[in-house]
Amino acid sequence: MLFFLIFTTGGRNYNYEERYGPDLPGKEAGHDARVWKIYLDEAEGYDDDMIRGFRDTADTMLVFAALFSAVITAFAIQASTALLPDHNLIMTHQLKEQILILRAGVNSTAIAAIPPSVYQPETSTHSTLDALVTALFFVSLALSLAVALTSVLVKQWLQGYTAVTLGTAKERALVRHFKFEGIKQWKLRQLVAALPLVIHVSFWIFAAGFILFVCGRHRMISWMIVGIWGLFMCLYTLAINHPAFYPNSPFGVP
């Protein structure tokens, strides 16, 4: 019997026969029986480790997603301005057309022979590249904000899980087990583990948009950016695949 009542959890060594007195005959499964108290003690150590891991991930993702979203927003605002009509360009072509008409009147040239301006007040002046860059930035921003919001929700869900439950030892044990089964059933662990993956996807979408954004403005700078991002992409790919070849590698993504 002593074998089953000595546990070591998280550096704690509990001899439950000394910690809790024996149950009265016939009360071994009662509301305050020793078995429920042992279960609660062991579950507390397990839950502490689990909740700490969830909270660390949520805190890290929340801070990074907030800062990253601020960076993306600056680029998204700058890129979205290219989708607005370029009134300066339109006005320049309109003035050019008016000048040609005036010259035609002076030179007795038929006004109908003057080609109309390709840019009218309602003409769209942005290119396909401008639309693509803006779309990439806003998709990346949406994913980053989704991670931030989900991280906040995870922290709130964990508060509900760790909320103090009143009642007998058996009632508290049953409530804890009910909540823990909910975590397994609704895949909370997988949801928390997916947050870094979504941030990675958001980051690389932003990187693609950033490269295209620079390409549309200066070719030499764009090649420099492509070289830097390409080198980083290679290192990133090698790092996340390193544990597949070296099991003791610390570079794996959980």
PDB file of C-alpha atoms in Angstrom:
ATOM      1  CA  MET A   1       0.000   0.000   0.000  1.00  0.00           C
ATOM      2  CA  LEU A   2       2.891   2.327   0.742  1.00  0.00           C
ATOM      3  CA  PHE A   3       4.069   2.007  -2.869  1.00  0.00           C
ATOM      4  CA  PHE A   4       0.912   3.620  -4.169  1.00  0.00           C
ATOM      5  CA  LEU A   5       0.903   6.486  -1.710  1.00  0.00           C
ATOM      6  CA  ILE A   6       4.397   7.907  -2.298  1.00  0.00           C
ATOM      7  CA  PHE A   7       4.668  10.283  -5.271  1.00  0.00           C
ATOM      8  CA  THR A   8       7.253  12.649  -6.621  1.00  0.00           C
ATOM      9  CA  THR A   9       5.864  15.584  -8.637  1.00  0.00           C
ATOM     10  CA  GLY A  10       7.678  18.694  -9.803  1.00  0.00           C
ATOM     11  CA  GLY A  11      10.468  18.210  -7.256  1.00  0.00           C
ATOM     12  CA  ARG A  12       7.998  17.506  -4.463  1.00  0.00           C
ATOM     13  CA  ASN A  13       8.194  14.230  -2.599  1.00  0.00           C
ATOM     14  CA  TYR A  14       4.926  13.415  -0.883  1.00  0.00           C
ATOM     15  CA  ASN A  15       4.352  10.523   1.459  1.00  0.00           C
ATOM     16  CA  TYR A  16       0.582  10.667   1.521  1.00  0.00           C
ATOM     17  CA  GLU A  17       0.241   8.159   4.342  1.00  0.00           C
ATOM     18  CA  GLU A  18       1.973  10.695   6.579  1.00  0.00           C
ATOM     19  CA  ARG A  19       0.320  13.734   4.957  1.00  0.00           C
ATOM     20  CA  TYR A  20      -3.236  12.441   5.275  1.00  0.00           C
ATOM     21  CA  GLY A  21      -4.568  10.180   7.945  1.00  0.00           C
ATOM     22  CA  PRO A  22      -6.246   6.875   7.120  1.00  0.00           C
ATOM     23  CA  ASP A  23      -9.913   6.852   6.134  1.00  0.00           C
ATOM     24  CA  LEU A  24     -12.522   5.435   8.395  1.00  0.00           C
ATOM     25  CA  PRO A  25     -13.711   1.953   7.481  1.00  0.00           C
ATOM     26  CA  GLY A  26     -16.314   2.208   4.752  1.00  0.00           C
ATOM     27  CA  LYS A  27     -15.366   5.860   3.975  1.00  0.00           C
ATOM     28  CA  GLU A  28     -12.512   5.130   1.538  1.00  0.00           C
ATOM     29  CA  ALA A  29     -14.523   6.753  -1.309  1.00  0.00           C
ATOM     30  CA  GLY A  30     -16.338   9.336   0.769  1.00  0.00           C
ATOM     31  CA  HIS A  31     -16.513  13.055   0.011  1.00  0.00           C
ATOM     32  CA  ASP A  32     -13.366  13.817   2.018  1.00  0.00           C
ATOM     33  CA  ALA A  33     -11.554  10.527   1.486  1.00  0.00           C
ATOM     34  CA  ARG A  34      -7.776  10.489   1.188  1.00  0.00           C
ATOM     35  CA  VAL A  35      -7.909   9.368  -2.452  1.00  0.00           C
ATOM     36  CA  TRP A  36      -9.553  12.638  -3.538  1.00  0.00           C
ATOM     37  CA  LYS A  37      -7.015  14.729  -1.647  1.00  0.00           C
ATOM     38  CA  ILE A  38      -4.158  12.798  -3.241  1.00  0.00           C
ATOM     39  CA  TYR A  39      -5.745  13.324  -6.654  1.00  0.00           C
ATOM     40  CA  LEU A  40      -6.047  17.078  -6.062  1.00  0.00           C
ATOM     41  CA  ASP A  41      -2.422  17.362  -4.950  1.00  0.00           C
ATOM     42  CA  GLU A  42      -1.137  15.476  -7.963  1.00  0.00           C
ATOM     43  CA  ALA A  43      -3.445  17.359 -10.323  1.00  0.00           C
ATOM     44  CA  GLU A  44      -2.251  20.661  -8.877  1.00  0.00           C
ATOM     45  CA  GLY A  45       1.348  19.903  -9.821  1.00  0.00           C
ATOM     46  CA  TYR A  46       0.357  18.755 -13.311  1.00  0.00           C
ATOM     47  CA  ASP A  47      -1.920  21.760 -13.860  1.00  0.00           C
ATOM     48  CA  ASP A  48       0.748  24.205 -12.680  1.00  0.00           C
ATOM     49  CA  ASP A  49       3.164  22.957 -15.329  1.00  0.00           C
ATOM     50  CA  MET A  50       0.506  22.869 -18.037  1.00  0.00           C
ATOM     51  CA  ILE A  51      -0.945  26.310 -17.280  1.00  0.00           C
ATOM     52  CA  ARG A  52       2.532  27.851 -17.000  1.00  0.00           C
ATOM     53  CA  GLY A  53       3.381  26.569 -20.470  1.00  0.00           C
ATOM     54  CA  PHE A  54       0.115  27.865 -21.923  1.00  0.00           C
ATOM     55  CA  ARG A  55       0.539  31.268 -20.295  1.00  0.00           C
ATOM     56  CA  ASP A  56       4.159  31.633 -21.393  1.00  0.00           C
ATOM     57  CA  THR A  57       3.162  30.923 -24.982  1.00  0.00           C
ATOM     58  CA  ALA A  58       0.166  33.257 -24.835  1.00  0.00           C
ATOM     59  CA  ASP A  59       2.215  36.062 -23.244  1.00  0.00           C
ATOM     60  CA  THR A  60       4.993  35.740 -25.831  1.00  0.00           C
ATOM     61  CA  MET A  61       2.553  35.656 -28.735  1.00  0.00           C
ATOM     62  CA  LEU A  62       0.592  38.600 -27.368  1.00  0.00           C
ATOM     63  CA  VAL A  63       3.654  40.833 -27.042  1.00  0.00           C
ATOM     64  CA  PHE A  64       5.131  39.849 -30.396  1.00  0.00           C
ATOM     65  CA  ALA A  65       1.813  40.062 -32.253  1.00  0.00           C
ATOM     66  CA  ALA A  66       1.126  43.527 -30.809  1.00  0.00           C
ATOM     67  CA  LEU A  67       4.526  44.883 -31.839  1.00  0.00           C
ATOM     68  CA  PHE A  68       4.431  43.123 -35.196  1.00  0.00           C
ATOM     69  CA  SER A  69       0.949  44.458 -35.919  1.00  0.00           C
ATOM     70  CA  ALA A  70       2.177  47.998 -35.316  1.00  0.00           C
ATOM     71  CA  VAL A  71       4.960  47.484 -37.866  1.00  0.00           C
ATOM     72  CA  ILE A  72       2.607  45.955 -40.436  1.00  0.00           C
ATOM     73  CA  THR A  73       0.086  48.750 -39.953  1.00  0.00           C
ATOM     74  CA  ALA A  74       2.659  51.369 -40.909  1.00  0.00           C
ATOM     75  CA  PHE A  75       3.451  49.563 -44.153  1.00  0.00           C
ATOM     76  CA  ALA A  76      -0.211  48.772 -44.860  1.00  0.00           C
ATOM     77  CA  ILE A  77      -1.171  52.440 -44.572  1.00  0.00           C
ATOM     78  CA  GLN A  78       1.676  53.460 -46.873  1.00  0.00           C
ATOM     79  CA  ALA A  79       0.839  50.775 -49.430  1.00  0.00           C
ATOM     80  CA  SER A  80      -2.913  51.454 -49.380  1.00  0.00           C
ATOM     81  CA  THR A  81      -2.373  55.050 -50.491  1.00  0.00           C
ATOM     82  CA  ALA A  82      -1.278  53.669 -53.875  1.00  0.00           C
ATOM     83  CA  LEU A  83      -4.813  52.325 -54.383  1.00  0.00           C
ATOM     84  CA  LEU A  84      -6.261  55.846 -54.305  1.00  0.00           C
ATOM     85  CA  PRO A  85      -6.532  57.797 -57.574  1.00  0.00           C
ATOM     86  CA  ASP A  86      -3.362  59.744 -58.324  1.00  0.00           C
ATOM     87  CA  HIS A  87      -4.925  63.165 -58.833  1.00  0.00           C
ATOM     88  CA  ASN A  88      -1.591  64.726 -59.723  1.00  0.00           C
ATOM     89  CA  LEU A  89      -1.085  62.254 -62.539  1.00  0.00           C
ATOM     90  CA  ILE A  90      -4.645  62.692 -63.768  1.00  0.00           C
ATOM     91  CA  MET A  91      -4.369  66.479 -63.648  1.00  0.00           C
ATOM     92  CA  THR A  92      -1.070  66.401 -65.554  1.00  0.00           C
ATOM     93  CA  HIS A  93      -2.597  64.402 -68.409  1.00  0.00           C
ATOM     94  CA  GLN A  94      -5.695  66.583 -68.408  1.00  0.00           C
ATOM     95  CA  LEU A  95      -3.557  69.709 -68.684  1.00  0.00           C
ATOM     96  CA  LYS A  96      -1.534  68.102 -71.483  1.00  0.00           C
ATOM     97  CA  GLU A  97      -4.763  67.436 -73.354  1.00  0.00           C
ATOM     98  CA  GLN A  98      -5.890  71.049 -72.895  1.00  0.00           C
ATOM     99  CA  ILE A  99      -2.560  72.333 -74.198  1.00  0.00           C
ATOM    100  CA  LEU A 100      -2.858  70.143 -77.283  1.00  0.00           C
ATOM    101  CA  ILE A 101      -6.377  71.474 -77.883  1.00  0.00           C
ATOM    102  CA  LEU A 102      -5.147  75.075 -77.602  1.00  0.00           C
ATOM    103  CA  ARG A 103      -2.328  74.381 -80.023  1.00  0.00           C
ATOM    104  CA  ALA A 104      -4.757  72.764 -82.417  1.00  0.00           C
ATOM    105  CA  GLY A 105      -6.891  75.907 -82.366  1.00  0.00           C
ATOM    106  CA  VAL A 106      -3.894  78.094 -83.142  1.00  0.00           C
ATOM    107  CA  ASN A 107      -2.643  75.827 -85.915  1.00  0.00           C
ATOM    108  CA  SER A 108      -6.143  75.283 -87.375  1.00  0.00           C
ATOM    109  CA  THR A 109      -5.858  71.566 -86.637  1.00  0.00           C
ATOM    110  CA  ALA A 110      -9.008  69.502 -86.216  1.00  0.00           C
ATOM    111  CA  ILE A 111      -9.673  69.052 -82.518  1.00  0.00           C
ATOM    112  CA  ALA A 112     -11.092  65.605 -83.198  1.00  0.00           C
ATOM    113  CA  ALA A 113      -7.637  64.516 -84.310  1.00  0.00           C
ATOM    114  CA  ILE A 114      -6.244  65.045 -80.806  1.00  0.00           C
ATOM    115  CA  PRO A 115      -6.353  61.779 -78.815  1.00  0.00           C
ATOM    116  CA  PRO A 116      -8.207  62.064 -75.518  1.00  0.00           C
ATOM    117  CA  SER A 117      -6.275  61.656 -72.307  1.00  0.00           C
ATOM    118  CA  VAL A 118      -6.051  58.074 -71.064  1.00  0.00           C
ATOM    119  CA  TYR A 119      -6.540  59.348 -67.524  1.00  0.00           C
ATOM    120  CA  GLN A 120      -9.972  60.617 -66.569  1.00  0.00           C
ATOM    121  CA  PRO A 121     -11.103  61.695 -63.063  1.00  0.00           C
ATOM    122  CA  GLU A 122     -12.666  58.254 -62.506  1.00  0.00           C
ATOM    123  CA  THR A 123      -9.680  56.322 -63.902  1.00  0.00           C
ATOM    124  CA  SER A 124      -7.911  53.893 -61.584  1.00  0.00           C
ATOM    125  CA  THR A 125      -4.213  54.675 -61.461  1.00  0.00           C
ATOM    126  CA  HIS A 126      -2.890  51.830 -59.293  1.00  0.00           C
ATOM    127  CA  SER A 127      -1.143  48.806 -60.731  1.00  0.00           C
ATOM    128  CA  THR A 128      -1.688  45.103 -60.075  1.00  0.00           C
ATOM    129  CA  LEU A 129       1.528  45.113 -58.033  1.00  0.00           C
ATOM    130  CA  ASP A 130       0.133  47.849 -55.766  1.00  0.00           C
ATOM    131  CA  ALA A 131      -3.011  45.828 -55.135  1.00  0.00           C
ATOM    132  CA  LEU A 132      -1.019  42.644 -54.454  1.00  0.00           C
ATOM    133  CA  VAL A 133       1.329  44.343 -51.994  1.00  0.00           C
ATOM    134  CA  THR A 134      -1.567  45.942 -50.121  1.00  0.00           C
ATOM    135  CA  ALA A 135      -3.411  42.618 -49.977  1.00  0.00           C
ATOM    136  CA  LEU A 136      -0.352  40.830 -48.556  1.00  0.00           C
ATOM    137  CA  PHE A 137       0.131  43.465 -45.887  1.00  0.00           C
ATOM    138  CA  PHE A 138      -3.495  43.392 -44.800  1.00  0.00           C
ATOM    139  CA  VAL A 139      -3.627  39.568 -44.750  1.00  0.00           C
ATOM    140  CA  SER A 140      -0.507  39.531 -42.599  1.00  0.00           C
ATOM    141  CA  LEU A 141      -2.020  42.172 -40.314  1.00  0.00           C
ATOM    142  CA  ALA A 142      -5.267  40.209 -39.988  1.00  0.00           C
ATOM    143  CA  LEU A 143      -3.395  37.037 -38.977  1.00  0.00           C
ATOM    144  CA  SER A 144      -1.252  38.919 -36.473  1.00  0.00           C
ATOM    145  CA  LEU A 145      -4.271  40.577 -34.861  1.00  0.00           C
ATOM    146  CA  ALA A 146      -6.060  37.214 -34.761  1.00  0.00           C
ATOM    147  CA  VAL A 147      -3.121  35.754 -32.823  1.00  0.00           C
ATOM    148  CA  ALA A 148      -3.156  38.695 -30.408  1.00  0.00           C
ATOM    149  CA  LEU A 149      -6.886  38.344 -29.763  1.00  0.00           C
ATOM    150  CA  THR A 150      -6.646  34.566 -29.387  1.00  0.00           C
ATOM    151  CA  SER A 151      -3.805  34.986 -26.889  1.00  0.00           C
ATOM    152  CA  VAL A 152      -5.998  37.261 -24.781  1.00  0.00           C
ATOM    153  CA  LEU A 153      -8.832  34.724 -24.955  1.00  0.00           C
ATOM    154  CA  VAL A 154      -6.482  31.885 -23.953  1.00  0.00           C
ATOM    155  CA  LYS A 155      -5.416  33.818 -20.856  1.00  0.00           C
ATOM    156  CA  GLN A 156      -9.070  34.329 -19.943  1.00  0.00           C
ATOM    157  CA  TRP A 157      -9.869  30.665 -20.513  1.00  0.00           C
ATOM    158  CA  LEU A 158      -6.984  29.683 -18.250  1.00  0.00           C
ATOM    159  CA  GLN A 159      -8.330  31.948 -15.533  1.00  0.00           C
ATOM    160  CA  GLY A 160     -11.605  30.059 -15.744  1.00  0.00           C
ATOM    161  CA  TYR A 161      -9.779  26.740 -15.509  1.00  0.00           C
ATOM    162  CA  THR A 162      -7.793  27.755 -12.440  1.00  0.00           C
ATOM    163  CA  ALA A 163     -10.721  29.427 -10.673  1.00  0.00           C
ATOM    164  CA  VAL A 164     -11.113  28.273  -7.068  1.00  0.00           C
ATOM    165  CA  THR A 165     -13.800  25.627  -6.612  1.00  0.00           C
ATOM    166  CA  LEU A 166     -15.588  25.305  -3.307  1.00  0.00           C
ATOM    167  CA  GLY A 167     -16.885  22.066  -1.877  1.00  0.00           C
ATOM    168  CA  THR A 168     -15.631  18.772  -0.540  1.00  0.00           C
ATOM    169  CA  ALA A 169     -12.476  17.110  -1.818  1.00  0.00           C
ATOM    170  CA  LYS A 170     -14.515  14.772  -4.003  1.00  0.00           C
ATOM    171  CA  GLU A 171     -16.527  17.634  -5.520  1.00  0.00           C
ATOM    172  CA  ARG A 172     -13.410  19.653  -6.261  1.00  0.00           C
ATOM    173  CA  ALA A 173     -11.733  16.607  -7.811  1.00  0.00           C
ATOM    174  CA  LEU A 174     -14.720  15.931 -10.040  1.00  0.00           C
ATOM    175  CA  VAL A 175     -14.906  19.573 -11.139  1.00  0.00           C
ATOM    176  CA  ARG A 176     -11.184  19.625 -11.940  1.00  0.00           C
ATOM    177  CA  HIS A 177     -11.466  16.409 -13.938  1.00  0.00           C
ATOM    178  CA  PHE A 178     -14.480  17.795 -15.798  1.00  0.00           C
ATOM    179  CA  LYS A 179     -12.527  20.930 -16.780  1.00  0.00           C
ATOM    180  CA  PHE A 180      -9.457  18.924 -17.757  1.00  0.00           C
ATOM    181  CA  GLU A 181     -11.509  16.657 -19.995  1.00  0.00           C
ATOM    182  CA  GLY A 182     -12.855  19.813 -21.641  1.00  0.00           C
ATOM    183  CA  ILE A 183      -9.312  20.946 -22.426  1.00  0.00           C
ATOM    184  CA  LYS A 184      -8.598  17.625 -24.108  1.00  0.00           C
ATOM    185  CA  GLN A 185     -11.932  17.421 -25.900  1.00  0.00           C
ATOM    186  CA  TRP A 186     -11.791  20.941 -27.345  1.00  0.00           C
ATOM    187  CA  LYS A 187      -8.083  20.775 -28.254  1.00  0.00           C
ATOM    188  CA  LEU A 188      -6.913  23.775 -26.223  1.00  0.00           C
ATOM    189  CA  ARG A 189      -3.355  22.455 -26.211  1.00  0.00           C
ATOM    190  CA  GLN A 190      -3.352  22.216 -30.011  1.00  0.00           C
ATOM    191  CA  LEU A 191      -4.853  25.690 -30.293  1.00  0.00           C
ATOM    192  CA  VAL A 192      -2.105  27.225 -28.157  1.00  0.00           C
ATOM    193  CA  ALA A 193       0.541  25.297 -30.093  1.00  0.00           C
ATOM    194  CA  ALA A 194      -0.872  26.670 -33.380  1.00  0.00           C
ATOM    195  CA  LEU A 195      -0.388  30.323 -32.365  1.00  0.00           C
ATOM    196  CA  PRO A 196       3.360  30.412 -33.190  1.00  0.00           C
ATOM    197  CA  LEU A 197       2.648  28.705 -36.516  1.00  0.00           C
ATOM    198  CA  VAL A 198       0.134  31.413 -37.477  1.00  0.00           C
ATOM    199  CA  ILE A 199       2.653  34.100 -36.512  1.00  0.00           C
ATOM    200  CA  HIS A 200       5.258  32.422 -38.727  1.00  0.00           C
ATOM    201  CA  VAL A 201       2.820  32.434 -41.649  1.00  0.00           C
ATOM    202  CA  SER A 202       1.963  36.068 -40.993  1.00  0.00           C
ATOM    203  CA  PHE A 203       5.648  36.973 -40.905  1.00  0.00           C
ATOM    204  CA  TRP A 204       6.451  35.355 -44.251  1.00  0.00           C
ATOM    205  CA  ILE A 205       3.414  36.879 -45.918  1.00  0.00           C
ATOM    206  CA  PHE A 206       4.627  40.254 -44.688  1.00  0.00           C
ATOM    207  CA  ALA A 207       8.123  39.455 -45.991  1.00  0.00           C
ATOM    208  CA  ALA A 208       6.716  38.690 -49.458  1.00  0.00           C
ATOM    209  CA  GLY A 209       4.754  41.931 -49.436  1.00  0.00           C
ATOM    210  CA  PHE A 210       7.785  43.878 -48.234  1.00  0.00           C
ATOM    211  CA  ILE A 211       9.955  42.526 -51.049  1.00  0.00           C
ATOM    212  CA  LEU A 212       7.337  43.409 -53.683  1.00  0.00           C
ATOM    213  CA  PHE A 213       6.835  46.803 -52.054  1.00  0.00           C
ATOM    214  CA  VAL A 214      10.531  47.606 -52.432  1.00  0.00           C
ATOM    215  CA  CYS A 215      10.722  46.087 -55.924  1.00  0.00           C
ATOM    216  CA  GLY A 216       8.181  48.600 -57.167  1.00  0.00           C
ATOM    217  CA  ARG A 217      10.321  51.497 -56.029  1.00  0.00           C
ATOM    218  CA  HIS A 218      14.031  50.767 -56.485  1.00  0.00           C
ATOM    219  CA  ARG A 219      15.509  47.736 -58.228  1.00  0.00           C
ATOM    220  CA  MET A 220      18.958  47.805 -56.596  1.00  0.00           C
ATOM    221  CA  ILE A 221      17.532  48.077 -53.085  1.00  0.00           C
ATOM    222  CA  SER A 222      15.047  45.326 -53.890  1.00  0.00           C
ATOM    223  CA  TRP A 223      17.873  42.932 -54.833  1.00  0.00           C
ATOM    224  CA  MET A 224      19.598  43.680 -51.540  1.00  0.00           C
ATOM    225  CA  ILE A 225      16.376  42.955 -49.635  1.00  0.00           C
ATOM    226  CA  VAL A 226      15.804  39.751 -51.614  1.00  0.00           C
ATOM    227  CA  GLY A 227      19.330  38.607 -50.775  1.00  0.00           C
ATOM    228  CA  ILE A 228      18.882  39.270 -47.050  1.00  0.00           C
ATOM    229  CA  TRP A 229      15.447  37.622 -46.894  1.00  0.00           C
ATOM    230  CA  GLY A 230      16.646  34.700 -49.012  1.00  0.00           C
ATOM    231  CA  LEU A 231      19.565  34.033 -46.667  1.00  0.00           C
ATOM    232  CA  PHE A 232      17.294  34.270 -43.641  1.00  0.00           C
ATOM    233  CA  MET A 233      14.756  31.951 -45.276  1.00  0.00           C
ATOM    234  CA  CYS A 234      17.467  29.343 -45.849  1.00  0.00           C
ATOM    235  CA  LEU A 235      18.627  29.573 -42.228  1.00  0.00           C
ATOM    236  CA  TYR A 236      15.023  29.413 -41.031  1.00  0.00           C
ATOM    237  CA  THR A 237      14.334  26.288 -43.103  1.00  0.00           C
ATOM    238  CA  LEU A 238      17.524  24.607 -41.922  1.00  0.00           C
ATOM    239  CA  ALA A 239      16.775  25.450 -38.284  1.00  0.00           C
ATOM    240  CA  ILE A 240      13.249  24.039 -38.188  1.00  0.00           C
ATOM    241  CA  ASN A 241      14.332  20.868 -40.023  1.00  0.00           C
ATOM    242  CA  HIS A 242      17.552  20.386 -38.048  1.00  0.00           C
ATOM    243  CA  PRO A 243      15.973  18.124 -35.365  1.00  0.00           C
ATOM    244  CA  ALA A 244      14.901  15.697 -38.101  1.00  0.00           C
ATOM    245  CA  PHE A 245      18.574  14.869 -38.641  1.00  0.00           C
ATOM    246  CA  TYR A 246      19.933  15.594 -35.143  1.00  0.00           C
ATOM    247  CA  PRO A 247      17.425  14.611 -32.423  1.00  0.00           C
ATOM    248  CA  ASN A 248      19.289  16.555 -29.743  1.00  0.00           C
ATOM    249  CA  SER A 249      19.103  19.797 -31.737  1.00  0.00           C
ATOM    250  CA  PRO A 250      17.641  22.732 -29.763  1.00  0.00           C
ATOM    251  CA  PHE A 251      16.407  24.508 -32.913  1.00  0.00           C
ATOM    252  CA  GLY A 252      13.131  22.656 -33.399  1.00  0.00           C
ATOM    253  CA  VAL A 253       9.775  24.402 -33.343  1.00  0.00           C
ATOM    254  CA  PRO A 254       7.495  22.893 -30.662  1.00  0.00           C
TER     255      PRO A 254
END
